[in-house]
Short mmCIF file of C-alpha atoms and ligand atoms in Angstrom, two decimals:
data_model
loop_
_atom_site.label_atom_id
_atom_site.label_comp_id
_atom_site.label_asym_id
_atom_site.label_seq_id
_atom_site.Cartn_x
_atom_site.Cartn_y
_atom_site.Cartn_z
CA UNK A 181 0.00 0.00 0.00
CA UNK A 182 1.56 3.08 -0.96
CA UNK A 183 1.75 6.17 1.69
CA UNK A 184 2.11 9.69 0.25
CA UNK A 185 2.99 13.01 1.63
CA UNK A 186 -0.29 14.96 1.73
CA UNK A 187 1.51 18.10 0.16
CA UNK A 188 3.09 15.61 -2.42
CA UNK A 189 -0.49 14.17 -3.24
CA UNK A 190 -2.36 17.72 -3.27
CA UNK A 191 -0.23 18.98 -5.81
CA UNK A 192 -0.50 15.89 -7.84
CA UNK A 193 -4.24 15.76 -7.72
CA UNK A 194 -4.07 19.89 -8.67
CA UNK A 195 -1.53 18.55 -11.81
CA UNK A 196 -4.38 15.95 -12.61
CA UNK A 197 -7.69 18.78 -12.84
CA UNK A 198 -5.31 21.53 -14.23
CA UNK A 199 -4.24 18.85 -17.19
CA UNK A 200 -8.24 18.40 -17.64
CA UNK A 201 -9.42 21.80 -18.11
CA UNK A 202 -9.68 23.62 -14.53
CA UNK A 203 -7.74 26.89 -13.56
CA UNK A 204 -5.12 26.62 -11.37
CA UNK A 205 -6.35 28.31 -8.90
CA UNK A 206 -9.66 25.47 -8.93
CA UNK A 207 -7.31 22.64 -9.13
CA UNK A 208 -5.35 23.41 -6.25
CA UNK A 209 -8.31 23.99 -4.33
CA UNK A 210 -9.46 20.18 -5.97
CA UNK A 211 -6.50 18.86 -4.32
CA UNK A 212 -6.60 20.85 -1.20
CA UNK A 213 -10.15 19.60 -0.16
CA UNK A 214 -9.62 16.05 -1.16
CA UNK A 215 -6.32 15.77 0.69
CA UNK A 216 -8.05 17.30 3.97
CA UNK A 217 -10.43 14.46 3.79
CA UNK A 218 -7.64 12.17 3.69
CA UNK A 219 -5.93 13.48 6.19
CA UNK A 220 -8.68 13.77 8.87
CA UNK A 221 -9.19 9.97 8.13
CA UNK A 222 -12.36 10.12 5.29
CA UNK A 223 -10.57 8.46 2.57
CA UNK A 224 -14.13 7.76 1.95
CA UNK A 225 -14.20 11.58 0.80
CA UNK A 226 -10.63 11.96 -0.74
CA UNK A 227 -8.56 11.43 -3.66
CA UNK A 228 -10.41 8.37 -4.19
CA UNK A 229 -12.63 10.63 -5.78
CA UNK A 230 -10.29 11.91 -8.60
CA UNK A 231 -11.14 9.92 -10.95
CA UNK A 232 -15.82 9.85 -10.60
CA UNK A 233 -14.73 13.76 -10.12
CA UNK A 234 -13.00 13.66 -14.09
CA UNK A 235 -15.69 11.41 -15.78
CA UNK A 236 -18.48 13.84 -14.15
CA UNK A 237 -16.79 16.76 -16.10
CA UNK A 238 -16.02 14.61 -19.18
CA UNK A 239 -19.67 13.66 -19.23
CA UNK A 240 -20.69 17.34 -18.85
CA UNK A 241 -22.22 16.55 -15.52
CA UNK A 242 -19.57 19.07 -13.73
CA UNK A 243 -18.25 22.09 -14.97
CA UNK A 244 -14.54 24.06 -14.76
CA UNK A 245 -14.58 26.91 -13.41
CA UNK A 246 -17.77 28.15 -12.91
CA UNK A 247 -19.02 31.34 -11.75
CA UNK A 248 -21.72 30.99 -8.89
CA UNK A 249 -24.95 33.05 -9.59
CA UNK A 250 -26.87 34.86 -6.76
CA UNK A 251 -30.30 34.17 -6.78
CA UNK A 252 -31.74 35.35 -3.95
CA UNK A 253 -29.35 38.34 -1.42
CA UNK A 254 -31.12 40.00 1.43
CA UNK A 255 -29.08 41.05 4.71
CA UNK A 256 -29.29 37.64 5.98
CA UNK A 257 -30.17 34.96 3.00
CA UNK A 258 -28.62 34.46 0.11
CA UNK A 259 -29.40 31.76 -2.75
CA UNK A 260 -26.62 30.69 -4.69
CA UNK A 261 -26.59 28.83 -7.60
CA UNK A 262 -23.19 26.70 -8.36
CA UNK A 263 -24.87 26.06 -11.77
CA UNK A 264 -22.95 22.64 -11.66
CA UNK A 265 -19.75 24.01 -10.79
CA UNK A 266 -17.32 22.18 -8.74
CA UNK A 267 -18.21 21.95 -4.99
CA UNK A 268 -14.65 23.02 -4.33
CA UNK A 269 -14.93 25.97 -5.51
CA UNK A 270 -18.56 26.84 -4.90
CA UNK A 271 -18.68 25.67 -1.28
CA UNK A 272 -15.99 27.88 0.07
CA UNK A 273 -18.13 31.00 -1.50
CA UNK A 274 -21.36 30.00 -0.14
CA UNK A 275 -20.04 30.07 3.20
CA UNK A 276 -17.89 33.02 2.96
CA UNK A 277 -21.38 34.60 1.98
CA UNK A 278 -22.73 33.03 5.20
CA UNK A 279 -19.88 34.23 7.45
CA UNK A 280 -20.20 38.08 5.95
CA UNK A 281 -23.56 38.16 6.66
CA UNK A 282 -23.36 36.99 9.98
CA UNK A 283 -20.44 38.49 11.21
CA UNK A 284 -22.89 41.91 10.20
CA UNK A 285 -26.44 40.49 11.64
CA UNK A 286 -25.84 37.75 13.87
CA UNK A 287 -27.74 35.37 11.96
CA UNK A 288 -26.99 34.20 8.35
CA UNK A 289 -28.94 31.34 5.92
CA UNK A 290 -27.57 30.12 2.97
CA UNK A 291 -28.93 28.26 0.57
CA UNK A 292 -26.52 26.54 -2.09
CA UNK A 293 -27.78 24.48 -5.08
CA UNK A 294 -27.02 22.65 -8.44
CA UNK A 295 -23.21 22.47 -6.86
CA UNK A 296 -20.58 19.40 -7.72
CA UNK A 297 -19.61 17.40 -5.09
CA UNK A 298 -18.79 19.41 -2.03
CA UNK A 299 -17.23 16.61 -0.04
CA UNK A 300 -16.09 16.70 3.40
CA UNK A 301 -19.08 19.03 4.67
CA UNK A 302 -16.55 19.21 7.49
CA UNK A 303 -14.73 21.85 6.01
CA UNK A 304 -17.34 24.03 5.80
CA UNK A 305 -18.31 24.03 9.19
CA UNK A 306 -14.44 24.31 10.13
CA UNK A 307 -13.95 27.30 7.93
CA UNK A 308 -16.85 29.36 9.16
CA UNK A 309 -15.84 28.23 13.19
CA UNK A 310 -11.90 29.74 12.13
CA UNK A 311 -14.28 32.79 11.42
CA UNK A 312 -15.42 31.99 15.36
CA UNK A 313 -19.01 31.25 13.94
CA UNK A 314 -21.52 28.33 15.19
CA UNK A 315 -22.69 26.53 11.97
CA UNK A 316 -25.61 24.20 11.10
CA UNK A 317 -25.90 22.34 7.58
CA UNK A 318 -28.27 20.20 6.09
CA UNK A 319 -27.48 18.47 2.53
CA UNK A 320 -28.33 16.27 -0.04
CA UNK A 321 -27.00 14.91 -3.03
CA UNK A 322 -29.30 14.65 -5.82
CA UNK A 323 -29.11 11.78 -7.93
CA UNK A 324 -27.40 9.90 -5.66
CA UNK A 325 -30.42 7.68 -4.68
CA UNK A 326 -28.40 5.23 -2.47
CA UNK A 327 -30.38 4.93 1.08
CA UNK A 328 -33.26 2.86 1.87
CA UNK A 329 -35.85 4.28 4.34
CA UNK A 330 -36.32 2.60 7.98
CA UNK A 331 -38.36 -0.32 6.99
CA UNK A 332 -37.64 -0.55 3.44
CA UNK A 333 -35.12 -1.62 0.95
CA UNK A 334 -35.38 0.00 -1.83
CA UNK A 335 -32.90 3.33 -2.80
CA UNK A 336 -34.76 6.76 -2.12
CA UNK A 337 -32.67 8.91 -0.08
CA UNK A 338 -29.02 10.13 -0.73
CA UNK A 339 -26.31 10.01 2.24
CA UNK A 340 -27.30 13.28 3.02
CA UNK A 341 -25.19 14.28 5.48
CA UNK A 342 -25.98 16.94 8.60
CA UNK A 343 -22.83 18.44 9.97
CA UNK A 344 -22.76 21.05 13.34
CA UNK A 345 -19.42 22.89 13.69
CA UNK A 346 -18.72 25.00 17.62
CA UNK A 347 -15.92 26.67 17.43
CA UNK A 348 -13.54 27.22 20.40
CA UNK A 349 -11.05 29.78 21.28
CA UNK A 350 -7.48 28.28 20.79
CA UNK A 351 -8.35 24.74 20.14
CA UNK A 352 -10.08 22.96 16.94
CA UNK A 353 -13.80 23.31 16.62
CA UNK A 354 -16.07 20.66 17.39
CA UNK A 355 -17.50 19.61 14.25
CA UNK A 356 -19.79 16.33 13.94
CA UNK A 357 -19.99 15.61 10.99
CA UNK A 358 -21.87 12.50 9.14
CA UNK A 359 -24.18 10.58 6.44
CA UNK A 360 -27.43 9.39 7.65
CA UNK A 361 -26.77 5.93 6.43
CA UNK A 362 -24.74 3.79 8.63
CA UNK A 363 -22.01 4.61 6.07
CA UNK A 364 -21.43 7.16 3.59
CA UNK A 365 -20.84 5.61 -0.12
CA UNK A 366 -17.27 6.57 -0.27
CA UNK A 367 -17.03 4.05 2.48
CA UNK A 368 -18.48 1.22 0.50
CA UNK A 369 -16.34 2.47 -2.54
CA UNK A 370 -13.67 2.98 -0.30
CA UNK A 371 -14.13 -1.04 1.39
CA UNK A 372 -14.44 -1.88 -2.89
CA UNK A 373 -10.82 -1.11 -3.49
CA UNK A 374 -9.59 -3.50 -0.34
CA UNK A 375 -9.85 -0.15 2.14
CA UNK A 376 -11.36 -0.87 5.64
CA UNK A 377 -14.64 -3.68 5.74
CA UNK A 378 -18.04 -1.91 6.32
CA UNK A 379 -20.01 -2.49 9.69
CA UNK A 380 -22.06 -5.87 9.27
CA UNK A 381 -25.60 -3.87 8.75
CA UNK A 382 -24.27 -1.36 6.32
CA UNK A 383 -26.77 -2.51 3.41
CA UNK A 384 -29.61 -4.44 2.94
CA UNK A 385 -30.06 -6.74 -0.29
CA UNK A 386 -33.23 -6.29 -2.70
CA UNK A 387 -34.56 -9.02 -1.14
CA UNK A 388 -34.20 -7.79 2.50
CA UNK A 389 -30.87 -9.64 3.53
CA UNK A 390 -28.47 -7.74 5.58
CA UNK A 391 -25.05 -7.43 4.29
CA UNK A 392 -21.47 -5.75 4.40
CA UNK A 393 -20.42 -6.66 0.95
CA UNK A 394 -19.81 -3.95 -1.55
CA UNK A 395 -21.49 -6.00 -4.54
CA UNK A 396 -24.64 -5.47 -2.97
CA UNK A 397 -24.61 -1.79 -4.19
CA UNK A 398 -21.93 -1.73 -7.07
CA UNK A 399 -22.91 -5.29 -9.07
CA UNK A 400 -19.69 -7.06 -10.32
CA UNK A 401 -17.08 -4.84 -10.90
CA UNK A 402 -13.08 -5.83 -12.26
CA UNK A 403 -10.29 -4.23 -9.28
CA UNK A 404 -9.12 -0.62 -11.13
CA UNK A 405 -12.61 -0.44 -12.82
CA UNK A 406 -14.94 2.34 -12.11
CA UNK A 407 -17.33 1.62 -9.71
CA UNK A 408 -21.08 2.59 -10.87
CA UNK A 409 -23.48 2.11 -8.15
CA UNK A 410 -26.58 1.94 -10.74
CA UNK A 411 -25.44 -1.63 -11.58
CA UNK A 412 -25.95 -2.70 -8.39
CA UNK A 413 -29.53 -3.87 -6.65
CA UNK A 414 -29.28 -3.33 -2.94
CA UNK A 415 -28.89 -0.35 -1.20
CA UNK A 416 -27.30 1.49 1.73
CA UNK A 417 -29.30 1.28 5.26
CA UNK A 418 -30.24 4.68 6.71
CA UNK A 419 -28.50 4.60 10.37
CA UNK A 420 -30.41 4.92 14.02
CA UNK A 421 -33.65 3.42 12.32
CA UNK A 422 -36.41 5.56 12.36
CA UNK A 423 -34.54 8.52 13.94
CA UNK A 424 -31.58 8.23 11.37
CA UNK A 425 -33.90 7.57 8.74
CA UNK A 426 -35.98 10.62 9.40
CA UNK A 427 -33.06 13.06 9.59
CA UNK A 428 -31.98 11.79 6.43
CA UNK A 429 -35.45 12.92 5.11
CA UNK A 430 -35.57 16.30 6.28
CA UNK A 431 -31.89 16.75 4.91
CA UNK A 432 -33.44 15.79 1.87
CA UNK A 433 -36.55 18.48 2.11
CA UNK A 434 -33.80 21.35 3.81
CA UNK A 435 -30.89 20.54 1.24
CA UNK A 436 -32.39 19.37 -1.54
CA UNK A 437 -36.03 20.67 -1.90
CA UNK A 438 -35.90 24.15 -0.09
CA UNK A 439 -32.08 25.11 -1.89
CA UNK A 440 -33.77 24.21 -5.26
CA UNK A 441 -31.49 21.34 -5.85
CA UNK A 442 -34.28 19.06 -5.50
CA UNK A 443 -34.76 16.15 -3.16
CA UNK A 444 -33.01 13.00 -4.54
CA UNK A 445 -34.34 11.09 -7.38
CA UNK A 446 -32.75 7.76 -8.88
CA UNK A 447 -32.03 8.89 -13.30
CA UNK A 448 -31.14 12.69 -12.14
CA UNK A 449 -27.41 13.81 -12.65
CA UNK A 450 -25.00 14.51 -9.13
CA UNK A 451 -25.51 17.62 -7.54
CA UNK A 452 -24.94 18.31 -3.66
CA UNK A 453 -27.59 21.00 -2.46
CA UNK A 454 -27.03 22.09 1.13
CA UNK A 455 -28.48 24.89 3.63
CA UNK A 456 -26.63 26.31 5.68
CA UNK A 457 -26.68 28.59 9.45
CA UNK A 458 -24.55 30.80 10.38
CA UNK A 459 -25.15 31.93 14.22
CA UNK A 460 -22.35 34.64 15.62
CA UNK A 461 -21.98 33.51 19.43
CA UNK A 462 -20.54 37.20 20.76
CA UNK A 463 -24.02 38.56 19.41
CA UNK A 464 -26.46 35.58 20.94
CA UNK A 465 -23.88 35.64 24.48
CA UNK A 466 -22.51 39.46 24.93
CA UNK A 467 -21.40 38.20 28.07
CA UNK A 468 -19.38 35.92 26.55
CA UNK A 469 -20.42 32.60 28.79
CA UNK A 470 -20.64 30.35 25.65
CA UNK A 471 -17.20 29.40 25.08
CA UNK A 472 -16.46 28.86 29.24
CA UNK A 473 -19.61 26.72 29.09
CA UNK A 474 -18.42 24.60 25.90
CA UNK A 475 -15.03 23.86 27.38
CA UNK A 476 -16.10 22.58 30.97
CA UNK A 477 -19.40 21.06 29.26
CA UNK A 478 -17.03 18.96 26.72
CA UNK A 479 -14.55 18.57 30.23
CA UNK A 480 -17.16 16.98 31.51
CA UNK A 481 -18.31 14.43 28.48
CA UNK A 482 -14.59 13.68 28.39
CA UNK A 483 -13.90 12.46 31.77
CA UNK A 484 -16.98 9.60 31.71
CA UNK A 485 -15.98 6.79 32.51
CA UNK A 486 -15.20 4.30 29.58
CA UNK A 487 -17.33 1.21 28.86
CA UNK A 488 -13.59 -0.40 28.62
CA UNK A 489 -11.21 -0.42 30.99
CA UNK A 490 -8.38 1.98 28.84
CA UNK A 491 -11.04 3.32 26.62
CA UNK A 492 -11.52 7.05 26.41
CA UNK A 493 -14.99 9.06 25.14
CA UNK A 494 -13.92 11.06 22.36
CA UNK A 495 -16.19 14.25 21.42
CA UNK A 496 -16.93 15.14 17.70
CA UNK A 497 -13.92 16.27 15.40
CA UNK A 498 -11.69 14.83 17.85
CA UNK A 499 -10.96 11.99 16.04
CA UNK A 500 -10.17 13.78 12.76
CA UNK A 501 -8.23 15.94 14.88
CA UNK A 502 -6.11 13.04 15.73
CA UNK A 503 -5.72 11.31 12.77
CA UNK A 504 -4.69 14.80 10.75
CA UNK A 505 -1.41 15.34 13.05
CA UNK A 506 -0.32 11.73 12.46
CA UNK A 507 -0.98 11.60 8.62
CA UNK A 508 0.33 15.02 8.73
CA UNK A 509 3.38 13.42 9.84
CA UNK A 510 3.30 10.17 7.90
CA UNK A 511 1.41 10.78 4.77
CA UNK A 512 -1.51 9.22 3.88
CA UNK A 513 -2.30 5.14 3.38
CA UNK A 514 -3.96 4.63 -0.16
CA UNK A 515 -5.25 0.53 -1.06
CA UNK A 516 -3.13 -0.47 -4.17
CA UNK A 517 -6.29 -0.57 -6.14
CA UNK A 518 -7.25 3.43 -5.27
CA UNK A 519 -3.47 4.21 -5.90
CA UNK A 520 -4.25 2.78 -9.52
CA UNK A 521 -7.28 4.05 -10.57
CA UNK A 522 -5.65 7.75 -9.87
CA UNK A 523 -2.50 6.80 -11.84
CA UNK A 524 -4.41 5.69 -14.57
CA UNK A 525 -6.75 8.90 -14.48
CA UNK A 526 -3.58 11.24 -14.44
CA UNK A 527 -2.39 9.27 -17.42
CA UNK A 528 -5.43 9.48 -19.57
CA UNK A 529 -5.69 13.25 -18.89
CA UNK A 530 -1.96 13.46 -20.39
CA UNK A 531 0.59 13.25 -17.02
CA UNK A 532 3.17 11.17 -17.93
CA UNK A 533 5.06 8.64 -15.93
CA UNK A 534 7.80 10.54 -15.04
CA UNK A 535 5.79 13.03 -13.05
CA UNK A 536 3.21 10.36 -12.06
CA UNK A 537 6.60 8.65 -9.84
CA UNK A 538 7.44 11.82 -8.47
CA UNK A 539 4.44 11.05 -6.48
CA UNK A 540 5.63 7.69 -4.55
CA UNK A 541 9.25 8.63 -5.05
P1 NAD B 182 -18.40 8.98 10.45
O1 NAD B 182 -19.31 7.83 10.61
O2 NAD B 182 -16.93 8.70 10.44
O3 NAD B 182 -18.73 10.01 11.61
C1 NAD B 182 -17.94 11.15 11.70
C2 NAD B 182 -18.43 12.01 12.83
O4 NAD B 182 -18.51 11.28 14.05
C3 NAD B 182 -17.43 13.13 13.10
O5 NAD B 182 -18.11 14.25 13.59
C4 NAD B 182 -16.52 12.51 14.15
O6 NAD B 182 -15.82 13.49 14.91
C5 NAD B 182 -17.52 11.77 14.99
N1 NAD B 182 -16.94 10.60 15.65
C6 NAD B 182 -16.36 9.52 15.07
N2 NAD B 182 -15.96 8.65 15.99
C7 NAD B 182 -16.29 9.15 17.18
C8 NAD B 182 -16.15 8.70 18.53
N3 NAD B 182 -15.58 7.53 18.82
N4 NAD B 182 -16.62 9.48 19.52
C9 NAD B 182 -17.20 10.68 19.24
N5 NAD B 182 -17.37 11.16 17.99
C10 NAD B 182 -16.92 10.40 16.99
O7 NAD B 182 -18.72 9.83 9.12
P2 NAD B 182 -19.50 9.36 7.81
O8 NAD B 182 -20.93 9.23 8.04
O9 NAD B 182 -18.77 8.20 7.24
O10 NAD B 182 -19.22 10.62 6.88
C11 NAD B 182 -17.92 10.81 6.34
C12 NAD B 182 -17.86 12.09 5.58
O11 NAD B 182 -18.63 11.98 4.41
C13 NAD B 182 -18.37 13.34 6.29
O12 NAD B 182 -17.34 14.30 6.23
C14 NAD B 182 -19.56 13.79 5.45
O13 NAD B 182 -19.74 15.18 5.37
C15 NAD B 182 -19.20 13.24 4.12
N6 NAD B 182 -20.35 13.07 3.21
C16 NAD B 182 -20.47 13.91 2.16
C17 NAD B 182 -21.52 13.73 1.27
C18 NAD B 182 -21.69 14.64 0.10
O14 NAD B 182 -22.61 14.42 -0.68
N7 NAD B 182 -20.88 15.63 -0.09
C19 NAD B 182 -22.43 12.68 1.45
C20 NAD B 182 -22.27 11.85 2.55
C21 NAD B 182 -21.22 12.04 3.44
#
């Protein structure tokens, strides 16, 4: 399994979009985002992505360098249109939007639709806490009809993840971040190409069978080939049964239906839609007992005791938080397969070999 250097595999992945058709300045950002996911331990959500990422744009479905169109701007809402732009670069204006707004009125709502895949949501809850903001986002991914509903097993809901970041004075935010099925699809993609095996009720069979095999949702597939989850007949189970299930649907009616995305439909192309809130904590808490409150509150979660004997209760973004300073250190882990499905994008997009061993060098 080879291990790269994140700044090593950032700039390849920026080489890889630049040599298809983005700007620069959107393929670094390309590489950026997907390297972060790596790094905080969502291969699910990284470079693994490179190559669904370049047949979206081949097939039209994604777009270089688009410019994001305003739809809707009063002092604390904005609609914004990625107009199938890539989530990379849409996102990040979105929620600078968000954070402008609320920084001036204490309260902010965006709405983004019609984006490309906008990945770790994560980030964007990270960037607007480094702005010392309290987020809130709901999403959906259009398209992506991959989730059966509690008590059924057919596909109707995307992953749709919900994502709360709570920023902290001096220290990482606390961000939780996560699908509403028991996994996200990069996972199953991810456990595909030999990565790590899915949890034993990850997806349920057309015929209701519970199972942790990746066939279930991708058919047959060859080890480099593209996975293409329409082939498949099972689907992904929505997690915490009627409660994870139900979340999942009103990320579907916030993200998708009330951005103008569109709640998810099996035979639609990929877009993420997601709403976003933007709270400013100094204008809800002048007396400023929110971030004392946070730190002896998430103290106090900290020091239960463990289940285990040596086990530890970890609150959200923690464990990214972790896993960034050691891949930081030691670059990141990518299955042989995943490794080969990016060499062989970068080479049909023109990047020859001897840049392509730079990499692993
Ligand atoms: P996950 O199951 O790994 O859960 C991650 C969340 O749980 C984080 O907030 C993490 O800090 C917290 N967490 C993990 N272990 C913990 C522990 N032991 N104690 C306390 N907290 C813990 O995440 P997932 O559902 O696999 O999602 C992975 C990523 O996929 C997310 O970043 C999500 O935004 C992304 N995603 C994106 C899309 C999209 O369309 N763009 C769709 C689905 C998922």
């Amino acid at each position: 399994m080879p291990t790269i250097k994140a700044d090593r595999m950032s700039a390849f992945v920026s080489d890889i979009f630049a040599a298809a058709g983005c700007s620069r300045a959107e393929a670094d950002r390309i590489g950026k985002y997907l390297v972060i996911a790596n790094l905080t331990g969502h291969d699910s959500h990284g470079v693994q992505r490179v190559p669904r990422y370049l047949e979206w744009k081949r097939t039209g479905q994604l777009h270089a360098d688009r410019e994001i169109r305003i739809v809707t701007d009063t002092p604390v809402l904005a609609v914004v249109d990625a107009q199938r732009g890539f989530g990379q670069s849409a996102a990040p204006q979105a929620v600078e939007i968000g954070i402008r707004k609320a920084k001036a009125m204490g309260l902010s709502a965006v709405a983004l639709r019609n984006s490309g895949h906008i990945g770790r949501v994560g980030d964007w809850a990270e960037m607007a806490a480094a702005a010392d903001l309290v987020s809130v986002h709901f999403v959906n991914a259009a398209g992506s009809s991959l989730v059966a509903p509690f008590g059924g097993v057919e596909r109707r809901f995307s992953t749709a993840p919900y994502c709360v970041g709570v920023p902290r004075p001096g220290k990482t935010p606390l961000v939780l971040d996560f699908a509403t099925s028991v996994v996200a699809e990069g996972k199953v993609l991810n456990a595909s190409f030999g990565g790590k095996k899915l949890p034993d009720d990850a997806l349920v069979g057309p015929d209701g069978t519970i199972s942790a095999d990746p066939h279930v949702l991708y058919g047959d597939y060859a080890p480099t080939e593209l996975r293409d989850y329409r082939k498949g007949k099972g689907a992904i189970r929505a997690f915490g049964d009627h409660k994870g299930s139900g979340l999942a649907f009103m990320c579907e009616l916030l993200g998708g239906s009330l951005t103008g995305t569109g709640a998810t439909e099996e035979g639609r192309p990929f877009a993420n839609g997601m709403l976003s809130f933007y709270i400013d904590p100094k204008v809800v808490d002048p007396d400023n007992f929110f971030p004392a409150d946070v730190a002896k509150y998430t103290a106090l979660i900290k020091a239960t005791k463990p289940i285990k004997p040596g086990g530890e209760v970890l609150v959200p973004g923690e464990p990214e938080e972790r896993m960034r300073a050691e891949r930081g250190k030691n670059g990141l882990p990518l299955p042989e397969d995943t490794w080969g499905a990016i060499v062989a994008a970068a080479r049909a997009v023109g990047l020859s070999d001897a840049r392509i061993a730079e990499v692993t060098a």
